[in-house]
Amino acid sequence: MIALNRTDRSAIAQWWWTADRWLLAMVVSLIALGVLLSMAASPAVAERIGLEPFHFVYRQLTFVAPALLLILCISLLKLRDIKRLAVAIYIGGLALMILALFFGPEIKGAHRWLNLGPLTIQPSEFVKPAFTVLAAWMMTEGQRHPENALPSHVASALLFAMFAGVLVLQPDFGQTLLVCIVWGALYFMAGMPYRVLFGLVGLAVAGAVLAYLFVPHVTSRIDRFVDPDQGDTYQIERAIDAFEAGGLLGAGPAEGLVKLRLPDAHTDFILAVVGEEYGLLGCLLIAMLFLALVIRALWKSLSCVDPFARLASAGLAVLLGLQAVINMMVNLSLMPAKGMTLPFVSYGGSSMLALAVAVGFLIGLTRFRPAPRHLRRRPWAG
Amino acid sequence: MVQRPSFQHDGGAGAVTHKRIILAGVLFVAAFTVIAGRMIQLMGFEGEQDVRRNFAAPAPSAMAARADIVDRHGRQLATDLSVFTLYADAANVWDAGETVRALLGIFPELDGPALEARIASGRGRILIKRDLSPRQQAEVHALGMPGLSFDTEMRRVYPNGSAAAHVLGYVGTDHHGLAGIELSQDAVLGASAEPLALAIDLRVQHVLDDELAKSMAEFQAIGAAGIVMDVHSGEVVAMSSLPVFDPNNIGASPPEARFNSATLGVFEMGSTFKAFNTAMALDSGLIKIDDRFDARHPIPFGRFQIRDFHPQARWLTVSEIFEHSSNIGSARMAMVLGVDHQRQFLSSLGLLEPTRLEIPENGRPLAPANWSELSMMTISYGHGMSVSPLHTAAAISAMVNGGFYVDPTILRREPGSVLPRRRVISDETSAEMRRLMRLVVEQGTGSKADVEGYPVGGKTGTAEKPSNGGYARKALISSFVGVFPADAPEYLVFVMLDEPQPTPETFGYATAGWTAAPTTSHIVARIGPLLGIAPRRAPRDDDEHADAQGTGVAAMGEER
């Protein structure tokens, strides 16, 4: 990479000089941390379900190269091609999700997965970034052509409704909630008036209450969160045990004991393993990495000249940040259990590839693009 | 003024977007601050040690090892082995069903559904199985199931099975003694590392067990008891009570098998008591060995009559009364000395109090509360009061050992140690008793007790068992107490059969002379050599051979 010259006009060289290397560095760090932590968290799980100890570690490693390649390729795309790819992924992903409803194996009571040969993929993971990009596109189209504002609102609402609808059918309330918030955040950042915003928030709260009242699965989760003594709070309790066992500096790599009793130690509850083995310092490091990633991504979105690129990249930042926040809050018993992975860090091949798509979009959207001087803005200049 | 981008809408959407993206960033900072705060709260302050301890392997159980119990020659009678107890720490089991299914693969006897329900209930440490062998422990380890843990516990093992089971007793699941030496010496065994040496000689114990079991089978008795005692030191060299139990598996034995009839059971001893009556009479100085008593007619007493089993129907000397086991003569001898004298004498022989053997199972004799004239007469020939076989053995020892009552002991006494003994009869009376008891075996009711090379002296005792306020004619307690060598006794052998049945070989008799006496003979013949008693040279043709045998036996060695 050192060999790349500013005057080099090749695609790679241009990419290197225009892509945000800070974002890239943070994502690569998180992926590396994920591999490191999968060594701590997954052997216990693998042995428990009869696989060789480093099964998940190897699998995670085999996805690292494809993920990095995917980030590079997507971030090379022009804005127009990013939109096209997003459309393709959205349509393809949604189709696969619908397929999974009928043909996917039932895992923990939900049809979210599809077996594609050796790969088991969760199509909704890929639809999330594509949806974010498309929804941002629709909203900025509406702003650019106020006379067509209504159709663009309808289009974004349709995109949202279809995605959320299939998510509810799976059912996957955690993702539905995430998509709801991302969509709401996009509208919010696009400049939605506050009165509409509050109206939507009210609607969301009503929806949540309805879900609590009429969907048993949600009822039990909320009940368990509010009153831990009733029902099965095994993972949550073990996670708290793990954090407390870790203390300030942690028990040390591979010294964790509570992790042996955490069924989802390698996926949703990997933060608890970090807590036990690397302590408060390890957890704070991960939290700060995510915060830095989100802030850096939002910062970069502010400097985007193109309104679509700005909104879409901000939306992707919100998507990644929210997923991390929700996962951490669940781990820390600040929220009821959701079934959400910690981006890049949790084990999961299809999740890692989907995140690579998101990061590819993000870096591609925020690449420095020449623009007339009057359109270049300092991010901090309101 | 920088020109707003062309996408301006609704009074400057670009600026609004800009502000709101910053606002989103602020919200994220807030969310991450909450997260960091929660992390600090969980990890920075709360005690890490407590939680870790909960998940660490439980410390080895504090259950102390018990000292071994060995016989008088150091052979192991009871020892400790490490075994493992399997627990489930319910809170740490992550799938009760899977865990229980895996365990059933190793322990099919477990009650799967019940166990699963208990584990699934959530909290607490659930005991799954005790006494896992190291191999079973390894198998459970290999399951790799979280939440299973082991305690190392000590298991009491009795390598000789049921040998001396009633002496040893047994321990409970908490490794504390529940009976026998294990109970009485619980503190000693728990505190000491030194093995506890009993007076028991395992070889003699095996002979006693074996012969008693044979005779019990031969005479279809419902029970038997036996004691081998060192008449000088009071040490119990062997003690059996049949039926017996296996202290390794106490739960498998019926309660009656755990009853020690040799010490806890009290029985009317019958004619054996005539030895005490005779010694009392001779030792009083008021009655001489050749004094005669009228045994021509039964003695009427109220609605009772005192009769003889083998009526001689004549005047009998003291010697003849003992030899022919005359109830009438015995009663008349007692009448000379009176109630108080008899009670005092029996008391001096320890027959009115529980023995002080070092096990908890010491039976209290049943003596008449109102010691009447009639009581005195019946007690003189062994009816109307009940004592344990151990009482009898200890008191008979005093009759033949020179006149000392020694507190019987189950613990080994160092040779030469000061014995807890008291003189109860004179040396002369004791010599007379030895002669009389030898006479019983040479020409009286105990003739089947004799052994070539080991002259036995003794006394038969046959008592009808009390039943519904009277006596059951067919239900006998037949006993024989023998001492050998008769002229200078070293050991006493007591044999008692509970309800022996006559056989063709005994010509319809189930009395002591036909049942307990031959059993004693078999025992003496086998234990004499083991105990290092040189056989007396019998006048035989192959003198040389007998000599060689005698030397050989003596060379086997015994501390006395």
Short mmCIF file of C-alpha atoms in Angstrom, two decimals, chain A residues 50-242:
data_model
loop_
_atom_site.label_atom_id
_atom_site.label_comp_id
_atom_site.label_asym_id
_atom_site.label_seq_id
_atom_site.Cartn_x
_atom_site.Cartn_y
_atom_site.Cartn_z
CA GLY A 50 -19.74 -32.37 19.91
CA LEU A 51 -17.55 -30.48 17.47
CA GLU A 52 -13.81 -30.24 17.59
CA PRO A 53 -12.74 -27.39 19.87
CA PHE A 54 -11.59 -24.92 17.22
CA HIS A 55 -14.46 -25.54 14.83
CA PHE A 56 -15.91 -22.06 15.24
CA VAL A 57 -12.49 -20.43 15.23
CA TYR A 58 -11.59 -21.95 11.87
CA ARG A 59 -14.96 -21.11 10.43
CA GLN A 60 -14.65 -17.55 11.62
CA LEU A 61 -11.15 -17.35 10.10
CA THR A 62 -12.34 -18.64 6.73
CA PHE A 63 -14.78 -15.72 6.55
CA VAL A 64 -12.20 -13.06 7.31
CA ALA A 65 -10.67 -12.92 3.82
CA PRO A 66 -14.01 -12.96 1.95
CA ALA A 67 -15.28 -10.25 4.29
CA LEU A 68 -12.30 -7.98 3.70
CA LEU A 69 -12.56 -8.58 -0.03
CA LEU A 70 -16.25 -7.75 0.07
CA ILE A 71 -15.55 -4.48 1.91
CA LEU A 72 -12.97 -3.54 -0.71
CA CYS A 73 -15.12 -4.42 -3.70
CA ILE A 74 -18.27 -2.69 -2.51
CA SER A 75 -16.47 0.39 -1.36
CA LEU A 76 -14.96 0.70 -4.83
CA LEU A 77 -18.43 1.22 -6.27
CA LYS A 78 -19.79 4.52 -7.44
CA LEU A 79 -22.83 5.92 -5.69
CA ARG A 80 -25.02 4.81 -8.54
CA ASP A 81 -23.70 1.27 -8.37
CA ILE A 82 -24.14 1.25 -4.63
CA LYS A 83 -27.83 2.01 -5.17
CA ARG A 84 -28.07 -0.75 -7.77
CA LEU A 85 -26.36 -3.26 -5.49
CA ALA A 86 -28.64 -2.27 -2.64
CA VAL A 87 -31.69 -2.85 -4.78
CA ALA A 88 -30.36 -6.26 -5.84
CA ILE A 89 -29.54 -7.29 -2.31
CA TYR A 90 -32.84 -6.02 -0.96
CA ILE A 91 -34.91 -7.89 -3.50
CA GLY A 92 -32.79 -11.04 -3.38
CA GLY A 93 -32.57 -10.97 0.39
CA LEU A 94 -36.26 -10.43 0.89
CA ALA A 95 -36.97 -13.32 -1.49
CA LEU A 96 -34.64 -15.55 0.48
CA MET A 97 -36.29 -14.47 3.72
CA ILE A 98 -39.65 -15.46 2.35
CA LEU A 99 -38.16 -18.76 1.21
CA ALA A 100 -36.77 -19.30 4.69
CA LEU A 101 -40.24 -18.83 6.10
CA PHE A 102 -41.36 -21.90 4.23
CA PHE A 103 -38.24 -23.99 3.77
CA GLY A 104 -35.81 -22.79 6.40
CA PRO A 105 -35.08 -25.00 9.37
CA GLU A 106 -36.71 -24.02 12.59
CA ILE A 107 -34.01 -22.84 14.97
CA LYS A 108 -35.10 -21.81 18.45
CA GLY A 109 -38.65 -21.44 17.25
CA ALA A 110 -37.95 -19.15 14.31
CA HIS A 111 -37.44 -19.49 10.55
CA ARG A 112 -34.63 -17.05 9.96
CA TRP A 113 -32.09 -19.25 8.32
CA LEU A 114 -31.51 -20.87 4.98
CA ASN A 115 -29.21 -23.79 4.32
CA LEU A 116 -27.21 -23.16 1.17
CA GLY A 117 -24.88 -26.10 0.87
CA PRO A 118 -22.22 -25.72 3.55
CA LEU A 119 -23.44 -22.23 4.35
CA THR A 120 -26.23 -21.34 6.64
CA ILE A 121 -27.20 -17.76 6.01
CA GLN A 122 -29.57 -15.39 7.67
CA PRO A 123 -30.81 -13.30 4.71
CA SER A 124 -32.21 -10.56 6.95
CA GLU A 125 -28.65 -9.66 7.96
CA PHE A 126 -27.93 -8.70 4.34
CA VAL A 127 -31.25 -6.94 3.84
CA LYS A 128 -30.59 -4.56 6.75
CA PRO A 129 -27.81 -2.50 5.11
CA ALA A 130 -29.49 -2.70 1.73
CA PHE A 131 -32.73 -1.46 3.26
CA THR A 132 -30.90 1.38 5.01
CA VAL A 133 -29.29 2.52 1.77
CA LEU A 134 -32.52 2.26 -0.21
CA ALA A 135 -34.63 4.02 2.41
CA ALA A 136 -32.09 6.85 2.54
CA TRP A 137 -32.16 7.03 -1.23
CA MET A 138 -35.95 7.29 -1.33
CA MET A 139 -35.99 9.98 1.35
CA THR A 140 -33.35 12.13 -0.34
CA GLU A 141 -35.12 11.71 -3.68
CA GLY A 142 -38.21 13.11 -2.03
CA GLN A 143 -36.24 16.05 -0.76
CA ARG A 144 -34.63 16.72 -4.12
CA HIS A 145 -37.92 16.69 -5.94
CA PRO A 146 -40.46 18.10 -3.51
CA GLU A 147 -43.17 17.62 -6.11
CA ASN A 148 -42.53 13.88 -5.88
CA ALA A 149 -42.25 13.84 -2.10
CA LEU A 150 -45.32 11.69 -1.62
CA PRO A 151 -44.30 8.80 -3.90
CA SER A 152 -40.86 8.72 -2.31
CA HIS A 153 -42.37 8.57 1.18
CA VAL A 154 -44.65 5.79 0.03
CA ALA A 155 -41.72 3.94 -1.48
CA SER A 156 -39.63 4.14 1.69
CA ALA A 157 -42.62 3.14 3.80
CA LEU A 158 -43.20 0.17 1.49
CA LEU A 159 -39.57 -0.87 1.74
CA PHE A 160 -39.86 -0.72 5.49
CA ALA A 161 -43.22 -2.45 5.71
CA MET A 162 -42.19 -5.39 3.55
CA PHE A 163 -38.96 -5.93 5.45
CA ALA A 164 -40.48 -5.49 8.87
CA GLY A 165 -43.47 -7.62 7.91
CA VAL A 166 -41.33 -10.61 6.96
CA LEU A 167 -39.22 -10.12 10.10
CA VAL A 168 -42.36 -10.30 12.25
CA LEU A 169 -43.44 -13.45 10.44
CA GLN A 170 -40.14 -15.22 11.11
CA PRO A 171 -40.54 -14.06 13.96
CA ASP A 172 -37.60 -11.86 14.83
CA PHE A 173 -38.69 -9.03 17.06
CA GLY A 174 -35.19 -7.92 17.87
CA GLN A 175 -34.41 -7.21 14.23
CA THR A 176 -37.83 -5.67 13.70
CA LEU A 177 -37.18 -3.27 16.49
CA LEU A 178 -33.74 -2.49 15.08
CA VAL A 179 -35.14 -1.85 11.60
CA CYS A 180 -37.90 0.30 13.09
CA ILE A 181 -35.39 2.44 14.91
CA VAL A 182 -33.11 2.70 11.88
CA TRP A 183 -36.00 3.74 9.67
CA GLY A 184 -37.15 6.23 12.27
CA ALA A 185 -33.60 7.53 12.63
CA LEU A 186 -33.33 7.98 8.88
CA TYR A 187 -36.51 10.04 8.82
CA PHE A 188 -35.32 11.94 11.84
CA MET A 189 -31.99 12.74 10.23
CA ALA A 190 -33.69 13.54 6.93
CA GLY A 191 -35.42 16.35 8.75
CA MET A 192 -38.72 14.97 9.85
CA PRO A 193 -40.64 17.58 11.84
CA TYR A 194 -40.67 16.85 15.56
CA ARG A 195 -44.45 16.56 15.76
CA VAL A 196 -44.42 13.74 13.20
CA LEU A 197 -41.49 12.22 15.01
CA PHE A 198 -43.35 12.13 18.32
CA GLY A 199 -46.36 10.73 16.54
CA LEU A 200 -44.27 7.89 15.19
CA VAL A 201 -42.65 7.28 18.55
CA GLY A 202 -46.10 7.08 20.06
CA LEU A 203 -47.08 4.59 17.38
CA ALA A 204 -43.97 2.52 18.10
CA VAL A 205 -44.73 2.48 21.81
CA ALA A 206 -48.28 1.42 21.07
CA GLY A 207 -46.94 -1.32 18.82
CA ALA A 208 -44.58 -2.49 21.52
CA VAL A 209 -47.43 -2.59 24.05
CA LEU A 210 -49.54 -4.56 21.60
CA ALA A 211 -46.68 -6.97 21.00
CA TYR A 212 -46.28 -7.36 24.75
CA LEU A 213 -49.98 -8.01 25.19
CA PHE A 214 -50.56 -10.33 22.29
CA VAL A 215 -47.29 -12.06 21.38
CA PRO A 216 -46.41 -14.59 24.10
CA HIS A 217 -42.75 -14.71 23.11
CA VAL A 218 -42.40 -10.97 23.65
CA THR A 219 -44.48 -11.08 26.80
CA SER A 220 -42.20 -13.62 28.39
CA ARG A 221 -39.06 -11.77 27.45
CA ILE A 222 -40.27 -8.50 28.86
CA ASP A 223 -41.62 -10.20 31.96
CA ARG A 224 -38.34 -11.93 32.51
CA PHE A 225 -36.49 -8.69 32.16
CA VAL A 226 -38.73 -6.81 34.54
CA ASP A 227 -38.90 -9.60 37.06
CA PRO A 228 -35.86 -11.85 36.74
CA ASP A 229 -37.15 -14.26 39.35
CA GLN A 230 -39.83 -15.60 37.08
CA GLY A 231 -38.99 -17.74 34.14
CA ASP A 232 -35.80 -18.61 32.41
CA THR A 233 -33.18 -15.94 32.75
CA TYR A 234 -30.33 -18.38 32.66
CA GLN A 235 -28.16 -16.69 30.05
CA ILE A 236 -28.69 -13.23 31.47
CA GLU A 237 -27.78 -14.38 34.94
CA ARG A 238 -24.70 -16.22 33.75
CA ALA A 239 -23.64 -13.15 31.78
CA ILE A 240 -23.86 -11.00 34.90
CA ASP A 241 -21.95 -13.67 36.81
CA ALA A 242 -19.28 -13.54 34.12
#
